[in-house]
Amino acid sequence: MQNKSKPEWIPDNAGNEYTTSIMPGIKDIKHKSKPGKTAKHLTVDDYTNGILAGNITILSKAITLIESNAQRHYHLAQDVLKNVLPYSGNSIRIGVTGSPGAGKSTLIESLGLKLIKNGLKVAVLAIDPSSTVTHGSILGDKTRMESLSQETRAFIRPSPSSGTLGGVTRKTRETMLLCEAAGYDVILIETVGVGQSETTVRSMVDFFMLLLLPEAGDELQGIKKGVVELADLLVVNKAEAQNKMRAELTQRAYSNALSLLQPATKGWSPKVLTCSAVEETGIWEIWSAVNEFRLITEDSGIFRERRQKQLLDWVDTMLNDGLQRMFFDNPLIKSKYKICQEAVLKGTMTPSQSVFDLLEIFRKTK
Ligand code: GDP
């Protein structure tokens, strides 16, 4: 029986023995864990000092700890995070989404290289929901951002390749904090429009950008309306001379659509710009929009307000995930749940009664 006063995933025995895990993406370990290779080599202080000194090797190792599904790594990573937390939060966090082929990685590379030339440090993270479902990857299979990856002031980290979206989200958020503590000024988080991924990225960034392709008519592309509503900036990419007209039609169609929507950020009217990531035109305009957004929202307090709300939402999301896991992993619930489902389908029990009974059973097992 667990001590009721603390969550079950807190170690019972000098930090080395773990029972049940309720954290997304953290595996149950029911045996005494041996110190891992990484844990043996580097202490919490080694990780902390290395990250704060901007050491890329140590930063990468710390992210590997965060991505590990072992409980012992989870706790080590949390200790490191706690130490570096006061040094995080100083970057601008930018989400980039768009259909595969829209030019996200080309644009991120083009923008990233310009920012680096201007003295900034740029980190690129990815959330690839396809990898969590199919174990294949839309974002990760290509050789991406080759020039950017060779820059010492750039750090590129693909999305963790397995786990639930909840687990991947936690890992990306925590990775973002480590990158900030390591001195990255701009964090770009890339995702494709699959499932909940845009909403997930929106929930962890300050500024959200949607990349579009030039279209022949003035009709809207097959982009979910909900995603347009999340965006602070829409960018029609591939707007070279031969596509100029189509790009402008698309720009107009989306400007009209936006005028009917509630802005994603209070006090900021989303813009629609055009660019060519390949010819590197319109890139500074994108960066100017980001800066203008930052000035306006910092001034109005919306920037800070959103970050605080995101933090609390993060706590709630993890708490919900944890509670659900705890509930459905309960052996008594596992068997009763099936019985209740059958009774509801037969019409011998109401849905409310089944929920009431299940919660009562769960309450009594605690
Ligand atoms: P992603 O899947 O959204 O990351 O798209 P990529 O950046 O991989 O680009 C998909 C394809 O579009 C690649 O062949 C790029 O070279 C091409 N591409 C990207 N940006 C542009 C652009 O501005 N103009 C043109 N003509 N092609 C581009």
mmCIF file of C-alpha atoms in Angstrom, residues 7 17 68 80 115 121 157 166-167 186-187 232 235 243-244 270 286 320 335:
data_model
loop_
_atom_site.group_PDB
_atom_site.id
_atom_site.type_symbol
_atom_site.label_atom_id
_atom_site.label_comp_id
_atom_site.label_asym_id
_atom_site.label_seq_id
_atom_site.Cartn_x
_atom_site.Cartn_y
_atom_site.Cartn_z
ATOM 1 C CA PRO A 7 1.869 10.555 -5.336
ATOM 2 C CA GLU A 17 12.630 2.143 -5.751
ATOM 3 C CA SER A 68 13.987 8.477 -21.370
ATOM 4 C CA VAL A 80 18.217 19.325 -13.284
ATOM 5 C CA LEU A 115 18.975 35.240 -36.909
ATOM 6 C CA LYS A 121 21.095 31.553 -30.775
ATOM 7 C CA ARG A 157 16.341 18.304 -31.944
ATOM 8 C CA GLY A 166 0.871 13.689 -23.710
ATOM 9 C CA GLY A 167 4.331 12.243 -23.098
ATOM 10 C CA VAL A 186 14.646 31.895 -30.232
ATOM 11 C CA ILE A 187 12.907 28.532 -29.913
ATOM 12 C CA ASP A 232 -0.870 35.046 -35.071
ATOM 13 C CA VAL A 235 2.651 33.163 -44.368
ATOM 14 C CA ASN A 243 3.712 32.351 -58.258
ATOM 15 C CA LYS A 244 3.260 35.991 -57.288
ATOM 16 C CA PRO A 270 -3.094 38.450 -37.256
ATOM 17 C CA ILE A 286 8.245 37.645 -40.733
ATOM 18 C CA ASN A 320 -5.549 14.917 -15.750
ATOM 19 C CA SER A 335 -12.738 -5.518 -14.296
#
